[in-house]
Short mmCIF file of C-alpha atoms in Angstrom, two decimals:
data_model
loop_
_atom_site.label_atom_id
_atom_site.label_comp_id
_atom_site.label_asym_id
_atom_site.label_seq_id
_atom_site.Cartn_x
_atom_site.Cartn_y
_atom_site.Cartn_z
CA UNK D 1 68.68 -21.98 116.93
CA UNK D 2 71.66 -20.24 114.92
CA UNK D 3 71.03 -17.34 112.51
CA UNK D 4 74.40 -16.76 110.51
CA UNK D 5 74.60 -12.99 109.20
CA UNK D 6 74.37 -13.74 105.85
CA UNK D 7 71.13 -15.94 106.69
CA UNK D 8 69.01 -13.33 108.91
CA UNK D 9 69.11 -9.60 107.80
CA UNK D 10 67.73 -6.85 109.76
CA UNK D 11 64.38 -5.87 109.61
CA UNK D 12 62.98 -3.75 106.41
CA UNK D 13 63.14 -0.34 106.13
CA UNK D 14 59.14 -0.39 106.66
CA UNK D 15 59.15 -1.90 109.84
CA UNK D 16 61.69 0.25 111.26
CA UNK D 17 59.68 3.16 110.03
CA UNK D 18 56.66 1.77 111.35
CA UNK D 19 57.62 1.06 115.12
CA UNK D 20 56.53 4.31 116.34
CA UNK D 21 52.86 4.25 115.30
CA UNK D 22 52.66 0.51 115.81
CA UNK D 23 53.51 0.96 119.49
CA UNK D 24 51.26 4.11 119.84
CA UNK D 25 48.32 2.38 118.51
CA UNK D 26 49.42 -0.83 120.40
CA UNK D 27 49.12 1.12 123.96
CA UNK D 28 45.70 2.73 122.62
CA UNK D 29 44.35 -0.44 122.39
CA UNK D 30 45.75 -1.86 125.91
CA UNK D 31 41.72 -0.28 127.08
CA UNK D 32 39.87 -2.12 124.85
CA UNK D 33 41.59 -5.26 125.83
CA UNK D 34 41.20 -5.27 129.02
CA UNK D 35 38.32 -8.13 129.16
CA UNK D 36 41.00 -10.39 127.63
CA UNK D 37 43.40 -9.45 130.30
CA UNK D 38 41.10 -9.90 132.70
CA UNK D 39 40.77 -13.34 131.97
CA UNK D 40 44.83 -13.62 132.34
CA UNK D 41 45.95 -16.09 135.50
CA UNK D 42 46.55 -14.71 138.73
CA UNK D 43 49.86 -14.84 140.12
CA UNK D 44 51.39 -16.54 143.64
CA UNK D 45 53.16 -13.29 144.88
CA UNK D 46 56.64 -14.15 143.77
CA UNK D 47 58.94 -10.92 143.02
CA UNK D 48 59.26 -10.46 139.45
CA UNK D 49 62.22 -8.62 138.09
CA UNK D 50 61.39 -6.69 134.78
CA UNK D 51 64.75 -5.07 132.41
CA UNK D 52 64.04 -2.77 130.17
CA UNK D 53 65.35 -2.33 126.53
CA UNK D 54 68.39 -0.65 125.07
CA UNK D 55 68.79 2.95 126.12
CA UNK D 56 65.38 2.51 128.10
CA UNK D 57 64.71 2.93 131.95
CA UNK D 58 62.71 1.78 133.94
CA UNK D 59 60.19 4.55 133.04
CA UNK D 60 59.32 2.30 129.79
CA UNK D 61 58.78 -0.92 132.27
CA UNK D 62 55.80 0.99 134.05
CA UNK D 63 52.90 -0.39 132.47
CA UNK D 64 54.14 -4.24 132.34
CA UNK D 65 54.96 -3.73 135.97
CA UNK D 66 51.85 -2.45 137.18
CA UNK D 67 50.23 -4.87 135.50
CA UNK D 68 52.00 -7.60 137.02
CA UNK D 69 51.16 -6.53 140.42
CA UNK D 70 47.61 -5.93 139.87
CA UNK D 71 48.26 -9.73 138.88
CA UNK D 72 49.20 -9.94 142.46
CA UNK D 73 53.07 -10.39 141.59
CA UNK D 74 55.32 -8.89 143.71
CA UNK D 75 57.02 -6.69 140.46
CA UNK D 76 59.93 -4.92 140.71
CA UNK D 77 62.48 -2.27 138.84
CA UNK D 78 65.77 -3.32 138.19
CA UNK D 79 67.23 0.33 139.56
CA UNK D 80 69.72 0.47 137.54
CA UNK D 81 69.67 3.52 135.23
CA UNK D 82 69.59 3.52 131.58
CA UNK D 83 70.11 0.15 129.50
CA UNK D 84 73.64 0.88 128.65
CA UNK D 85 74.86 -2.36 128.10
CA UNK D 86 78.05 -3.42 130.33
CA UNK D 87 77.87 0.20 131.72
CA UNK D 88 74.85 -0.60 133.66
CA UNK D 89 75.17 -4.15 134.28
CA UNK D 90 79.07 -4.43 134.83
CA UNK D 91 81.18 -5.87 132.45
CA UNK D 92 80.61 -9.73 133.51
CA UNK D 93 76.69 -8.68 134.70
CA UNK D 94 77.84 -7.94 138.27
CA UNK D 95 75.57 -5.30 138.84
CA UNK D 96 72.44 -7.32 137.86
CA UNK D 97 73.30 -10.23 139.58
CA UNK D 98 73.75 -8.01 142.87
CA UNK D 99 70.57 -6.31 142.23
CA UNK D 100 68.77 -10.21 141.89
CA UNK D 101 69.85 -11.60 144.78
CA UNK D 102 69.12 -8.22 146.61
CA UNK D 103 65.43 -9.65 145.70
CA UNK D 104 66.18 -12.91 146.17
CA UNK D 105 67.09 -12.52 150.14
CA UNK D 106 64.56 -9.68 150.78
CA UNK D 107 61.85 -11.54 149.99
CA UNK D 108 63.72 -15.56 150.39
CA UNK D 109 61.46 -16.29 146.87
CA UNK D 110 63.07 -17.33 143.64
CA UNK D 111 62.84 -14.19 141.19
CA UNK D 112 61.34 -14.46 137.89
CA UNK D 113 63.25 -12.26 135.20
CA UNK D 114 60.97 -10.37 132.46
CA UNK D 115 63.60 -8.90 129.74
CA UNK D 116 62.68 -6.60 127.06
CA UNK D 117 64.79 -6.72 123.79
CA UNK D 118 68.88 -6.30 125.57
CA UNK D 119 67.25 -6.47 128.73
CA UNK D 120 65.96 -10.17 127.64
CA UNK D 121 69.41 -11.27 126.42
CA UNK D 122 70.60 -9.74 130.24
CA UNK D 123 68.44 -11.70 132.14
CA UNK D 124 69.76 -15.24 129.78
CA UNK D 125 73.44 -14.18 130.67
CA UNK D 126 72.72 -13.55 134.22
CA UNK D 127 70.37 -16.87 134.83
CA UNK D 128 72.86 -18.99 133.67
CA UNK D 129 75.29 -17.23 136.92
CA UNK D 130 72.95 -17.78 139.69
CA UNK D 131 70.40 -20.17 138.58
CA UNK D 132 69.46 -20.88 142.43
CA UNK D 133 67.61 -17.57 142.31
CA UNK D 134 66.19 -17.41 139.21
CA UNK D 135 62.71 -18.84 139.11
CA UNK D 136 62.10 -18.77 135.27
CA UNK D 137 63.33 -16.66 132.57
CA UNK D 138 60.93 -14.65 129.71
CA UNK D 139 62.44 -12.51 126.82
CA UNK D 140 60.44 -9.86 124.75
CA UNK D 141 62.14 -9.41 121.12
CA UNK D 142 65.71 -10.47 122.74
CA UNK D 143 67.94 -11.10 119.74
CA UNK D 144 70.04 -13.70 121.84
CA UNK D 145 71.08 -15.56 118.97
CA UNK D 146 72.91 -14.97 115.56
CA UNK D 147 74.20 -12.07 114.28
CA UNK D 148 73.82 -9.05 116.66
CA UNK D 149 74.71 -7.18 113.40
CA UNK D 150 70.89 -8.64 112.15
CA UNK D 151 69.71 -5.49 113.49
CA UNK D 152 68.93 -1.71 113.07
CA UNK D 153 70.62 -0.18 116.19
CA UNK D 154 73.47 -2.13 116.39
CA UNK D 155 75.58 0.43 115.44
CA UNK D 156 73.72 2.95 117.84
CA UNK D 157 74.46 0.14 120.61
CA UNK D 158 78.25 0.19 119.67
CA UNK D 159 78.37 4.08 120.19
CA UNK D 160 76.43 4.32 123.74
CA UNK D 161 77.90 0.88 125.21
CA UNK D 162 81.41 1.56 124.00
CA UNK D 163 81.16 -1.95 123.18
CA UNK D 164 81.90 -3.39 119.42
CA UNK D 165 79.86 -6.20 118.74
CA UNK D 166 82.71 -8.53 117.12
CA UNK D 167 84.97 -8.22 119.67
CA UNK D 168 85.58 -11.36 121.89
CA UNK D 169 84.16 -10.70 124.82
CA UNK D 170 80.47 -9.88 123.04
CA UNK D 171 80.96 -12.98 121.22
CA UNK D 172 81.57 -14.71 124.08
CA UNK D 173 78.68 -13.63 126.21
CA UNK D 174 76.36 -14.07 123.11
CA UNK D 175 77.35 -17.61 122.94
CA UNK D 176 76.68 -17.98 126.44
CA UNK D 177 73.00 -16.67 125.99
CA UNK D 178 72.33 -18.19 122.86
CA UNK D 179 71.51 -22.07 124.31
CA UNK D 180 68.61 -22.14 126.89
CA UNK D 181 69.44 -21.59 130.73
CA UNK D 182 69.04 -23.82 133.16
CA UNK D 183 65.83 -22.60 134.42
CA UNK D 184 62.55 -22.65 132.44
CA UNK D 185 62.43 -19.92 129.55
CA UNK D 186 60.11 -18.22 127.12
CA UNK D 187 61.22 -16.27 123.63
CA UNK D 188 58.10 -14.02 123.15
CA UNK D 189 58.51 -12.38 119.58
CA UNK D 190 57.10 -10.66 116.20
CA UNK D 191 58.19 -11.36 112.70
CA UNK D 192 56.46 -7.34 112.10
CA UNK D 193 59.62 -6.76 114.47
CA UNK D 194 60.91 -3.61 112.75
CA UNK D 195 64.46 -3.36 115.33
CA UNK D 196 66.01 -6.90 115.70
CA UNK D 197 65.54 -9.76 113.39
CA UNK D 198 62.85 -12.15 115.02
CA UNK D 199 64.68 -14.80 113.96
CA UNK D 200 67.31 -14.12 116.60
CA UNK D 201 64.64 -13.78 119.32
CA UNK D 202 63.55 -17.55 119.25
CA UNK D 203 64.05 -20.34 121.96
CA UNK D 204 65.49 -23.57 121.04
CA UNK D 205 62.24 -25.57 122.01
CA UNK D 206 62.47 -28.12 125.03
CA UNK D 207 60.98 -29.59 128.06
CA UNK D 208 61.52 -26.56 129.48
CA UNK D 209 61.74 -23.58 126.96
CA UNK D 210 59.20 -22.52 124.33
CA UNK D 211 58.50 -19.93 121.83
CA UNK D 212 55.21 -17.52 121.71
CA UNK D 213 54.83 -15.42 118.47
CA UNK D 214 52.79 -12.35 118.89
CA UNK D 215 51.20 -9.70 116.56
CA UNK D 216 53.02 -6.46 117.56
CA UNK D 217 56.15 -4.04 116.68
CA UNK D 218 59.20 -4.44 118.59
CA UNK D 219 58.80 -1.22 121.05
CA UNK D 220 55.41 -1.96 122.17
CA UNK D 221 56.07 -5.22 122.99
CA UNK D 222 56.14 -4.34 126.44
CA UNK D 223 52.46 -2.38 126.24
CA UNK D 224 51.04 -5.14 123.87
CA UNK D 225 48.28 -6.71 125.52
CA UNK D 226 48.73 -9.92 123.71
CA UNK D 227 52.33 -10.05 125.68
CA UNK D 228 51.22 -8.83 128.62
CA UNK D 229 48.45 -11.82 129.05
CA UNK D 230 51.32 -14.52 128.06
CA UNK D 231 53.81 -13.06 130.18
CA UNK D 232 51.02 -13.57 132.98
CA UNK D 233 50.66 -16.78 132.00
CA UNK D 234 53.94 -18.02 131.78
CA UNK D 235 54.64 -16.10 135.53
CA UNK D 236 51.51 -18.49 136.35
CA UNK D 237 53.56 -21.63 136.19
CA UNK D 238 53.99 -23.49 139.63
CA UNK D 239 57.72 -23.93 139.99
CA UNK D 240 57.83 -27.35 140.09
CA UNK D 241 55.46 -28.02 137.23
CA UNK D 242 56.30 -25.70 134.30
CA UNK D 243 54.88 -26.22 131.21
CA UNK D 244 54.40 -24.78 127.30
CA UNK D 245 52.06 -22.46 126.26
CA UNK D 246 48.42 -23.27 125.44
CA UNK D 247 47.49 -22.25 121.89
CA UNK D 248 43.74 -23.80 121.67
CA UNK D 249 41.13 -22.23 121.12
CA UNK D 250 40.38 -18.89 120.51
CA UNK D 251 44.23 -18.24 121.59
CA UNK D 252 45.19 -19.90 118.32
CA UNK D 253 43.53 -16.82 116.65
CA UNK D 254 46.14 -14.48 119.15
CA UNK D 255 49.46 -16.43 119.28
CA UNK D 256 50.05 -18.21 115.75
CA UNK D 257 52.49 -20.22 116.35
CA UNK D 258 53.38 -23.52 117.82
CA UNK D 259 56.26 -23.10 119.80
CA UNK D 260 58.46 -22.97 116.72
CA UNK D 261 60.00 -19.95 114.43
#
C-alpha cells in the first residue's frame, strides 16, 4: 500500500490532543478485560522480541511483555536504550540484528518480533536481513509506508535521531520496509491514531500478511487489551501453518475490519 504526502495527512489536532487520556483510560480498563484475555491462546515458549516506540524504552514494553510470558512466551527486551532511531539500532540496524540472533542462538528458536510504532518499522527492516531467525513479524501503529512526514513527531524524530527524513538513506530504508518481509506479518492499527497516519501502518494483504484494526489511540496501543489478545493470537500461529486473523463472531464487534484499510 502507498500513501503519497499529499494523499495521507497527519492525524487531527484532536487526536493528538487526545492520546494522553485515551491511553490512560486504555490501561484502566486492561482489569476489566481480563476475562477476554483470558480467553487469548496460549503460546509454545518461543522467545519473543518486543521494540518499543520512538524515544521509548523498554520501561513502556513492560506490560505487553509480561503479558506475553504469562502467555507462556519466552518475552524478551530488546536492551538497547532509548528508541533513537539509527543511534540505537546502528545505522544499517546492526545493533538489532546482533541483539536477535543473540536470542536466536541462546535459545536455537526462531524469534518472533513485536514492534511498537518505529520499533514496528525496525523489526520490517531488520526481518528482511536475517529472515532465518525471524519467526514472524507484528507492528503496532508502524507508519512503514508513505510519507513519514504524515505524522506529528516527525520533526521531533529529525531533532533526536539526527536523521532528516528526505534524505536518501531514510528513503531508502523506508522503501525497504514498505513491501511485506519474507516471513509472516501483521499491521495492527487505529484510524483514532492521533501520532502517525493509520494509513501508513497497513499491510499489503497476502498469504502471509494481514491487517487488524483496533479501537485505541496510538500510545496505548501497547496496554490496549484488544492488541494485546491479537498479538497473542497471532504469536499463536504454528510456524509452519500461519494463517489470518479470525473476525467471527463476537470478535467482529472488537476488530472491524477485514484485513483491509
Amino acid at each position: 500500500m502507498s500513501h503519497t504526502e499529499t494523499q495521507t495527512k497527519a492525524p487531527s489536532a484532536l487526536l493528538a490532543l487526545t492520546e494522553l487520556p485515551r491511553a490512560l483510560v486504555e490501561l484502566g480498563a486492561l482489569p476489566w478485560a481480563a476475562p477476554l484475555l483470558a480467553t487469548a491462546p496460549r503460546g509454545d515458549g518461543h522467545p519473543v522480541l518486543v521494540l518499543p516506540g520512538f524515544v521509548t524504552s523498554d520501561r513502556s514494553t513492560t506490560i505487553l511483555r509480561g503479558f506475553l510470558n504469562g502467555q507462556g512466551y519466552d518475552a524478551h527486551a530488546w536492551e538497547l536504550g532509548r528508541n533513537l532511531g539509527p543511534k540505537a539500532i546502528g545505522h544499517q540496524g546492526e545493533k538489532l540484528i546482533a541483539r536477535i540472533l543473540e536470542v536466536h542462538e541462546a535459545t536455537g528458536k526462531k524469534v518472533s518480533l513485536v514492534g511498537w510504532s518505529l520499533g514496528g518499522v525496525m523489526a520490517r527492516l531488520v526481518a528482511k536481513r536475517i529472515p532465518h531467525a525471524v519467526r514472524q513479524v507484528i507492528t503496532l501503529g508502524s507508519p512503514f509506508s508513505g510519507s513519514p512526514k504524515a505524522s506529528n513527531v516527525w520533526r521531533a524524530y529529525e531533532m533526536f535521531t539526527g536523521q532528516k527524513v528526505d534524505d536518501a538513506h531514510t528513503k531508502s530504508q523506508l522503501s525497504e520496509v514498505s513491501a511485506p518481509p519474507p516471513v509472516p506479518s501483521t499491521a495492527i492499527y487505529s484510524r483514532a491514531d492521533g501520532v502517525v497516519a493509520w494509513q501508513n501502518c497497513c499491510e499489503e494483504v497476502g498469504p502471509t500478511s494481514d491487517n487488524i484494526e483496533v479501537y485505541g489511540s496510538h500510545c496505548g496501543l501497547g496496554i490496549n487489551a484488544s492488541v494485546l489478545y491479537a498479538v497473542a493470537d497471532r504469536l499463536a500461529q504454528a510456524e509452519d501453518d500461519w494463517h489470518p486473523f479470525e473476525r467471527t463472531g463476537l470478535r467482529a464487534l472488537v476488530y472491524p475490519s477485514a484485513g483491509h484499510a
